Short mmCIF file of C-alpha atoms in Angstrom, two decimals:
data_model
loop_
_atom_site.label_atom_id
_atom_site.label_comp_id
_atom_site.label_asym_id
_atom_site.label_seq_id
_atom_site.Cartn_x
_atom_site.Cartn_y
_atom_site.Cartn_z
CA LEU L 1 -0.02 -0.09 0.07
CA ALA L 2 2.84 2.63 0.64
CA ASN L 3 4.33 1.88 -2.48
CA ILE L 4 1.33 2.40 -4.32
CA LYS L 5 1.20 5.81 -2.58
CA VAL L 6 4.81 6.77 -3.26
CA ILE L 7 4.11 5.65 -6.75
CA LYS L 8 -0.09 7.67 -6.80
CA ARG L 9 2.28 11.17 -5.72
CA LEU L 10 5.10 10.36 -8.62
CA ILE L 11 2.43 10.50 -10.88
CA ILE L 12 0.83 13.45 -9.97
CA LYS L 13 4.24 15.56 -9.19
CA TYR L 14 4.85 14.64 -13.63
CA LYS L 15 1.26 15.49 -13.89
CA SER L 16 1.54 18.81 -12.14
CA GLN L 17 5.38 19.63 -13.52
CA ARG L 18 3.66 19.52 -17.59
CA ILE L 19 1.28 22.36 -16.08
CA ILE L 20 3.31 24.49 -14.34
CA LYS L 21 5.62 24.06 -17.94
CA ILE L 22 2.52 24.42 -20.16
CA ILE L 23 1.41 28.06 -17.92
CA SER L 24 5.28 29.48 -17.92
CA GLU L 25 5.33 29.01 -21.61
CA LYS L 26 1.89 30.73 -22.00
CA LYS L 27 1.53 29.31 -26.14
CA ILE L 28 -2.36 28.58 -25.44
CA LYS L 29 -4.08 31.11 -24.67
CA ASN L 30 -8.14 28.28 -24.42
CA ILE L 31 -8.51 25.10 -22.21
CA ILE L 32 -11.04 23.34 -21.34
CA PHE L 33 -11.35 20.95 -18.23
CA PHE L 34 -13.66 18.11 -17.73
CA TYR L 35 -16.11 17.31 -14.65
CA ASP L 36 -16.99 13.62 -15.52
CA CYS L 37 -20.26 13.67 -13.28
CA LYS L 38 -19.90 8.73 -14.61
CA VAL L 39 -16.31 8.85 -11.73
CA SER L 40 -17.27 12.06 -9.54
CA PRO L 41 -19.28 13.02 -7.32
CA SER L 42 -21.70 16.11 -6.63
CA THR L 43 -20.01 17.35 -3.53
CA ILE L 44 -18.84 21.03 -3.07
CA GLY L 45 -15.76 19.67 -1.03
CA ASP L 46 -15.07 17.19 -4.29
CA TYR L 47 -16.09 20.31 -6.95
CA PHE L 48 -14.54 22.82 -4.82
CA PHE L 49 -11.26 21.58 -5.35
CA PHE L 50 -11.66 20.99 -8.54
CA LEU L 51 -13.13 24.71 -9.23
CA ILE L 52 -9.97 25.98 -7.90
CA LEU L 53 -7.57 24.44 -10.08
CA VAL L 54 -9.25 25.82 -12.76
CA LYS L 55 -9.41 29.01 -11.26
CA ILE L 56 -5.11 28.70 -11.17
CA PHE L 57 -5.51 29.08 -14.39
CA ILE L 58 -8.22 32.68 -14.91
CA LEU L 59 -6.15 34.07 -12.97
CA LYS L 60 -3.25 32.96 -15.28
CA GLY L 61 -4.29 34.55 -17.56
CA TYR L 62 -6.21 31.82 -19.79
CA ASN L 63 -10.23 31.62 -21.80
CA VAL L 64 -11.05 28.76 -19.45
CA LYS L 65 -13.80 26.87 -20.27
CA ILE L 66 -15.61 24.33 -18.62
CA CYS L 67 -17.51 20.64 -19.08
CA LEU L 68 -19.62 18.21 -17.34
CA ILE L 69 -20.30 15.27 -18.90
CA ILE L 70 -23.73 14.46 -18.28
CA GLY L 71 -26.06 11.48 -19.18
CA GLU L 72 -24.02 8.23 -16.66
CA TYR L 73 -23.26 9.45 -12.44
CA ARG L 74 -21.71 7.82 -9.43
CA ASN L 75 -24.59 6.80 -7.20
CA SER L 76 -23.94 9.52 -4.80
CA TRP L 77 -25.35 11.89 -7.79
CA TYR L 78 -28.68 10.06 -6.92
CA ILE L 79 -28.41 10.67 -3.14
CA LYS L 80 -30.76 13.98 -1.21
CA ASN L 81 -28.02 16.73 0.17
CA ASN L 82 -30.27 18.69 2.46
CA PHE L 83 -30.71 21.43 1.26
CA ILE L 84 -32.88 19.78 -1.61
CA GLU L 85 -36.44 19.42 -0.24
CA LYS L 86 -39.00 16.14 -0.67
CA GLU L 87 -40.73 17.17 -4.27
CA SER L 88 -38.25 18.10 -6.62
CA LYS L 89 -39.29 15.70 -9.20
CA ASN L 90 -35.51 16.22 -11.33
CA LEU L 91 -33.20 15.68 -8.34
CA ILE L 92 -29.70 15.43 -11.20
CA LYS L 93 -31.00 18.53 -12.77
CA PHE L 94 -30.35 20.98 -9.22
CA LYS L 95 -27.87 19.27 -8.12
CA ILE L 96 -26.32 20.41 -12.00
CA ASP L 97 -27.86 23.97 -11.72
CA TYR L 98 -26.53 24.32 -8.09
CA LEU L 99 -23.33 23.37 -9.44
CA ILE L 100 -22.90 25.76 -12.18
CA ASN L 101 -24.88 28.26 -10.24
CA PHE L 102 -21.46 27.84 -7.47
CA SER L 103 -19.00 27.48 -10.31
CA ASN L 104 -19.67 31.70 -10.89
CA GLN L 105 -19.50 32.35 -7.43
CA ILE L 106 -16.57 30.79 -6.69
CA LEU L 107 -14.93 31.91 -9.93
CA ASN L 108 -16.50 35.59 -9.51
CA LYS L 109 -17.55 35.27 -12.68
CA LYS L 110 -20.11 34.28 -14.90
CA VAL L 111 -18.18 31.01 -16.36
CA ASN L 112 -17.78 29.58 -20.05
CA ILE L 113 -20.16 25.77 -18.09
CA GLU L 114 -21.56 23.20 -20.98
CA LEU L 115 -23.39 20.23 -20.77
CA LYS L 116 -22.05 17.49 -22.93
CA GLU L 117 -23.10 13.45 -23.33
CA PHE L 118 -19.42 11.65 -23.44
CA LYS L 119 -20.62 9.61 -26.81
CA ASN L 120 -21.14 13.50 -28.32
CA LEU L 121 -17.79 14.46 -27.51
CA ASP L 122 -14.96 14.77 -30.70
CA PHE L 123 -11.54 14.89 -28.81
CA HIS L 124 -10.13 16.55 -32.51
CA GLN L 125 -12.67 18.90 -33.12
CA ILE L 126 -12.70 20.59 -29.20
CA GLN L 127 -8.53 20.01 -29.51
CA LYS L 128 -8.93 22.26 -32.13
CA ASN L 129 -9.90 25.38 -30.41
CA TYR L 130 -8.50 24.57 -27.14
CA TYR L 131 -5.96 22.78 -24.86
CA VAL L 132 -7.70 19.78 -23.25
CA TYR L 133 -7.06 19.66 -19.13
CA SER L 134 -5.73 15.80 -19.15
CA MET L 135 -6.67 14.54 -21.77
CA LYS L 136 -6.14 11.13 -22.07
CA ASP L 137 -7.77 10.96 -18.32
CA VAL L 138 -10.37 12.25 -19.73
CA GLN L 139 -10.56 9.96 -22.48
CA LYS L 140 -10.44 6.22 -20.35
CA ARG L 141 -12.90 8.16 -17.58
CA ASN L 142 -10.68 8.33 -15.05
CA PRO L 143 -11.37 10.31 -11.66
CA LEU L 144 -9.61 13.08 -12.30
CA TYR L 145 -10.55 14.21 -8.54
CA ARG L 146 -8.96 12.43 -6.49
CA GLU L 147 -5.10 14.39 -8.03
CA ASN L 148 -6.55 18.13 -7.16
CA PHE L 149 -5.90 18.15 -4.30
CA LEU L 150 -2.08 17.46 -4.23
CA ILE L 151 -1.74 19.19 -8.02
CA ILE L 152 -3.12 22.11 -7.22
CA ASN L 153 -0.04 22.63 -4.03
CA TYR L 154 2.42 21.39 -5.89
CA ILE L 155 1.35 24.24 -9.13
CA ILE L 156 1.14 26.64 -6.36
CA SER L 157 4.30 26.19 -4.25
CA LYS L 158 5.90 26.51 -7.86
CA LEU L 159 4.38 29.74 -8.77
CA GLU L 160 5.64 33.46 -7.56
CA LYS L 161 5.45 33.44 -3.38
CA ASN L 162 2.11 35.27 -3.05
CA PHE L 163 -0.05 33.81 -5.73
CA VAL L 164 -1.72 31.48 -2.96
CA LYS L 165 -3.19 35.33 -1.66
CA LYS L 166 -5.17 35.40 -4.88
CA VAL L 167 -6.55 32.27 -5.48
CA PHE L 168 -8.20 31.90 -2.00
CA ILE L 169 -11.14 33.00 -0.93
CA LYS L 170 -11.08 36.65 0.26
CA LYS L 171 -12.90 38.17 3.43
CA ASN L 172 -15.34 40.65 2.95
CA THR L 173 -16.19 42.58 6.60
CA ASN L 174 -19.37 44.36 4.66
CA ILE L 175 -21.85 41.13 6.26
CA ARG L 176 -24.97 41.25 8.35
CA VAL L 177 -23.63 39.29 11.10
CA ASN L 178 -21.01 41.71 11.42
CA LYS L 179 -23.47 44.59 11.29
CA VAL L 180 -25.55 43.32 14.05
CA PHE L 181 -22.75 42.38 16.78
CA LYS L 182 -20.56 45.12 15.04
CA LYS L 183 -16.78 43.99 17.22
CA LYS L 184 -17.27 41.37 19.21
CA LYS L 185 -14.96 38.68 18.88
CA PHE L 186 -16.59 35.29 17.85
CA VAL L 187 -15.42 31.17 16.31
CA THR L 188 -17.01 29.60 13.87
CA VAL L 189 -18.36 25.39 14.86
CA LEU L 190 -18.67 23.27 11.38
CA CYS L 191 -21.32 20.70 12.32
CA ARG L 192 -22.20 17.86 9.49
CA TYR L 193 -25.50 16.25 9.99
CA ASN L 194 -27.02 14.65 6.87
CA PRO L 195 -29.64 11.94 7.65
CA ASN L 196 -29.44 10.56 3.87
CA LYS L 197 -25.37 10.02 3.59
CA PRO L 198 -23.11 7.61 6.29
CA LYS L 199 -24.19 8.19 9.56
CA ASN L 200 -20.23 7.81 11.16
CA ARG L 201 -19.84 10.79 9.61
CA ASN L 202 -22.52 13.24 11.02
CA LEU L 203 -21.99 14.83 14.32
CA THR L 204 -23.63 12.81 17.79
CA ALA L 205 -25.80 15.27 20.32
CA ASN L 206 -23.35 13.67 22.05
CA GLU L 207 -20.81 15.17 20.02
CA PHE L 208 -22.34 18.36 19.55
CA LYS L 209 -22.68 18.84 23.35
CA ASN L 210 -19.20 17.70 24.44
CA VAL L 211 -17.85 19.99 21.00
CA ILE L 212 -19.69 23.54 22.50
CA LYS L 213 -19.06 22.62 26.06
CA PHE L 214 -14.96 22.64 25.38
CA ILE L 215 -15.18 26.14 23.49
CA GLN L 216 -16.93 27.58 25.22
CA ASP L 217 -14.25 26.50 28.24
CA LYS L 218 -11.62 28.02 26.18
CA PHE L 219 -13.04 30.35 24.32
CA ALA L 220 -14.66 32.65 26.77
CA GLY L 221 -15.88 35.35 26.20
CA TYR L 222 -16.17 34.65 22.36
CA LYS L 223 -20.00 34.43 20.70
CA ILE L 224 -19.82 30.57 19.16
CA PHE L 225 -21.55 30.10 15.73
CA VAL L 226 -23.32 26.89 13.88
CA ILE L 227 -22.34 26.77 10.41
CA SER L 228 -24.32 23.60 9.12
CA ASP L 229 -27.25 24.05 6.41
CA GLU L 230 -31.25 24.12 7.15
CA ILE L 231 -31.57 19.91 8.34
CA GLY L 232 -28.50 20.44 10.33
CA CYS L 233 -29.00 24.25 12.44
CA ASP L 234 -32.62 22.39 12.75
CA PHE L 235 -30.86 18.88 14.26
CA PHE L 236 -28.57 20.91 16.65
CA LYS L 237 -31.00 23.95 17.58
CA ARG L 238 -32.91 21.35 19.68
CA ILE L 239 -29.31 20.05 21.05
CA SER L 240 -28.59 23.13 21.91
CA LYS L 241 -32.33 24.31 23.32
CA GLN L 242 -31.75 21.57 25.31
CA ASN L 243 -28.42 21.69 26.76
CA SER L 244 -29.80 25.71 27.68
CA PHE L 245 -26.24 26.37 24.79
CA LYS L 246 -26.29 30.94 23.85
CA ILE L 247 -25.23 30.13 20.67
CA LEU L 248 -25.19 31.04 17.04
CA PHE L 249 -26.87 29.14 13.68
CA SER L 250 -25.91 29.90 10.86
CA LYS L 251 -29.07 29.28 8.20
CA ASP L 252 -30.07 33.01 11.66
CA TYR L 253 -28.03 35.24 9.50
CA SER L 254 -27.28 34.10 5.85
CA SER L 255 -29.32 31.88 2.60
CA THR L 256 -26.57 30.84 0.60
CA ILE L 257 -23.15 28.68 0.81
CA LEU L 258 -21.38 32.33 0.70
CA GLU L 259 -22.86 34.10 2.97
CA ASP L 260 -22.13 31.25 5.37
CA ILE L 261 -18.05 31.27 4.27
CA GLN L 262 -17.90 34.73 4.67
CA ILE L 263 -19.12 34.48 8.55
CA ILE L 264 -16.59 31.53 8.73
CA LEU L 265 -14.26 33.75 7.37
CA ASN L 266 -15.18 36.59 9.34
CA SER L 267 -14.49 34.53 12.52
CA GLU L 268 -11.41 33.86 14.95
CA PHE L 269 -11.04 30.85 14.77
CA CYS L 270 -13.29 28.03 13.13
CA LEU L 271 -13.38 24.11 13.81
CA SER L 272 -14.52 20.86 13.22
CA LEU L 273 -14.51 17.80 14.52
CA LYS L 274 -15.52 14.83 11.80
CA GLY L 275 -15.17 17.01 9.35
CA GLY L 276 -18.09 18.95 8.89
CA GLY L 277 -18.75 18.17 5.26
CA GLY L 278 -17.91 20.15 2.25
CA MET L 279 -17.26 23.92 4.43
CA SER L 280 -13.71 22.34 5.47
CA ASN L 281 -12.09 21.91 1.93
CA ILE L 282 -13.07 25.51 1.09
CA VAL L 283 -11.60 26.24 4.69
CA ILE L 284 -7.97 25.29 3.56
CA PHE L 285 -7.98 28.26 1.10
CA SER L 286 -8.18 30.89 3.40
CA GLU L 287 -6.40 32.34 5.34
CA ILE L 288 -8.35 31.50 8.34
CA PRO L 289 -7.30 29.95 11.47
CA TYR L 290 -8.13 26.72 12.04
CA LEU L 291 -8.45 23.23 13.73
CA ILE L 292 -10.67 20.92 10.88
CA HIS L 293 -10.95 16.89 12.66
CA THR L 294 -11.57 14.95 9.79
CA ILE L 295 -12.58 10.75 10.01
CA TYR L 296 -12.17 11.10 6.19
CA TRP L 297 -9.87 13.10 3.45
CA ASN L 298 -9.81 11.27 0.41
CA ASP L 299 -6.43 13.54 -1.32
CA PHE L 300 -2.66 13.14 -0.75
CA GLU L 301 -1.34 15.83 2.05
CA TRP L 302 1.17 17.94 1.55
CA ASN L 303 3.80 16.34 3.75
CA LYS L 304 4.44 14.74 7.01
CA ASN L 305 3.49 17.49 8.51
CA LYS L 306 1.04 19.10 6.53
CA PHE L 307 -1.62 19.31 4.47
CA THR L 308 -0.94 22.22 2.11
CA PHE L 309 2.72 24.01 1.56
CA TRP L 310 0.81 27.17 2.62
CA GLN L 311 -0.08 26.31 6.00
CA LYS L 312 0.45 28.08 8.82
CA LYS L 313 0.89 27.30 12.42
CA SER L 314 -2.27 28.03 13.24
CA GLN L 315 -3.95 26.08 10.99
CA ARG L 316 -4.35 21.89 11.32
CA LEU L 317 -5.72 19.29 9.63
CA ILE L 318 -6.18 16.24 11.72
CA VAL L 319 -6.81 13.01 10.18
CA SER L 320 -8.31 10.37 12.62
CA LYS L 321 -11.08 8.29 14.10
CA LYS L 322 -10.12 9.16 17.33
CA ASN L 323 -12.38 12.35 18.39
CA ASN L 324 -9.43 12.54 20.94
CA LEU L 325 -6.76 14.31 18.94
CA PHE L 326 -9.13 16.88 18.27
CA PHE L 327 -9.82 17.98 22.03
CA LYS L 328 -5.53 17.09 22.63
CA SER L 329 -4.76 19.95 19.67
CA LEU L 330 -6.86 22.48 20.52
CA SER L 331 -6.40 21.80 23.54
CA LYS L 332 -2.38 23.23 23.40
CA PHE L 333 -3.89 26.20 20.82
CA ASN L 334 -2.45 29.70 22.80
CA ILE L 335 -5.93 32.11 21.65
CA ASN L 336 -4.09 35.05 22.66
CA ASN L 337 -1.23 34.20 19.81
CA ILE L 338 -3.98 32.05 17.14
CA ASN L 339 -3.67 34.74 14.05
CA LYS L 340 0.65 33.89 13.92
#
């Protein structure tokens, strides 16, 4: 298993070097990226990494086009997300429309996105107008999304020193939360609860209570903001009420995932036990101090000490099935030096 991992890492490094060469030579102007729904999930976290890869080329001045390969789908595309109502008749269409809208929000522009079935793709014709990103993998229908995180790490590490900050999700202080709470400090807690997905990745009632109590002690004087979707907020609100917690919930102040992101970026610290869904992936591409614990990580880390090469001491990602590692790590954080 270790040898397989080394080989995969070398392959990804080789691919990254080829991409860096393309960027530095600037011989092409137009590039097309494919996201194959047959072998790629509909989850925001995985799709977000894909968008960051696209964003790198946009920032480097390329004309970028995205093609979602539709018609065939992984099983996960048929699992309902919390934000999809029960009466939604066309689950797949809803998810695709959501990803298209999310693309425009994250890339800060209306992106050229087309939908095509694989059988209708004429790569010979496409190549006349575009450089096809990782064309052989696209043609073989390989799950490219699994490589995106480490490839992004490699590419950004070789570009100009402050390029990573251009890739980061930008903080906007002009949001409702700041207007309501003025200059009061708060921390955010990513809490996942989706009854339609694997239960072991959800935060249980007891886990939620332990996390909130621990944070209340550690961050005395700070407001606590729970970040979740509507179903998650309702679930954790009931537990909070039963335990007389005086905490806040994102869906009382936001209606979109972008507003949730801005609440996080305006907080002093972001925490999560057992992940927190795709929002954890987004937090990694920001300058906010964080402690994210997850039981599962699909991507390669940068090295044994860091998951990203730009990671600071106040930013930590723990991959483990042991919850106690989260509390042990949090107890060591110095609140007064949290931004250093």
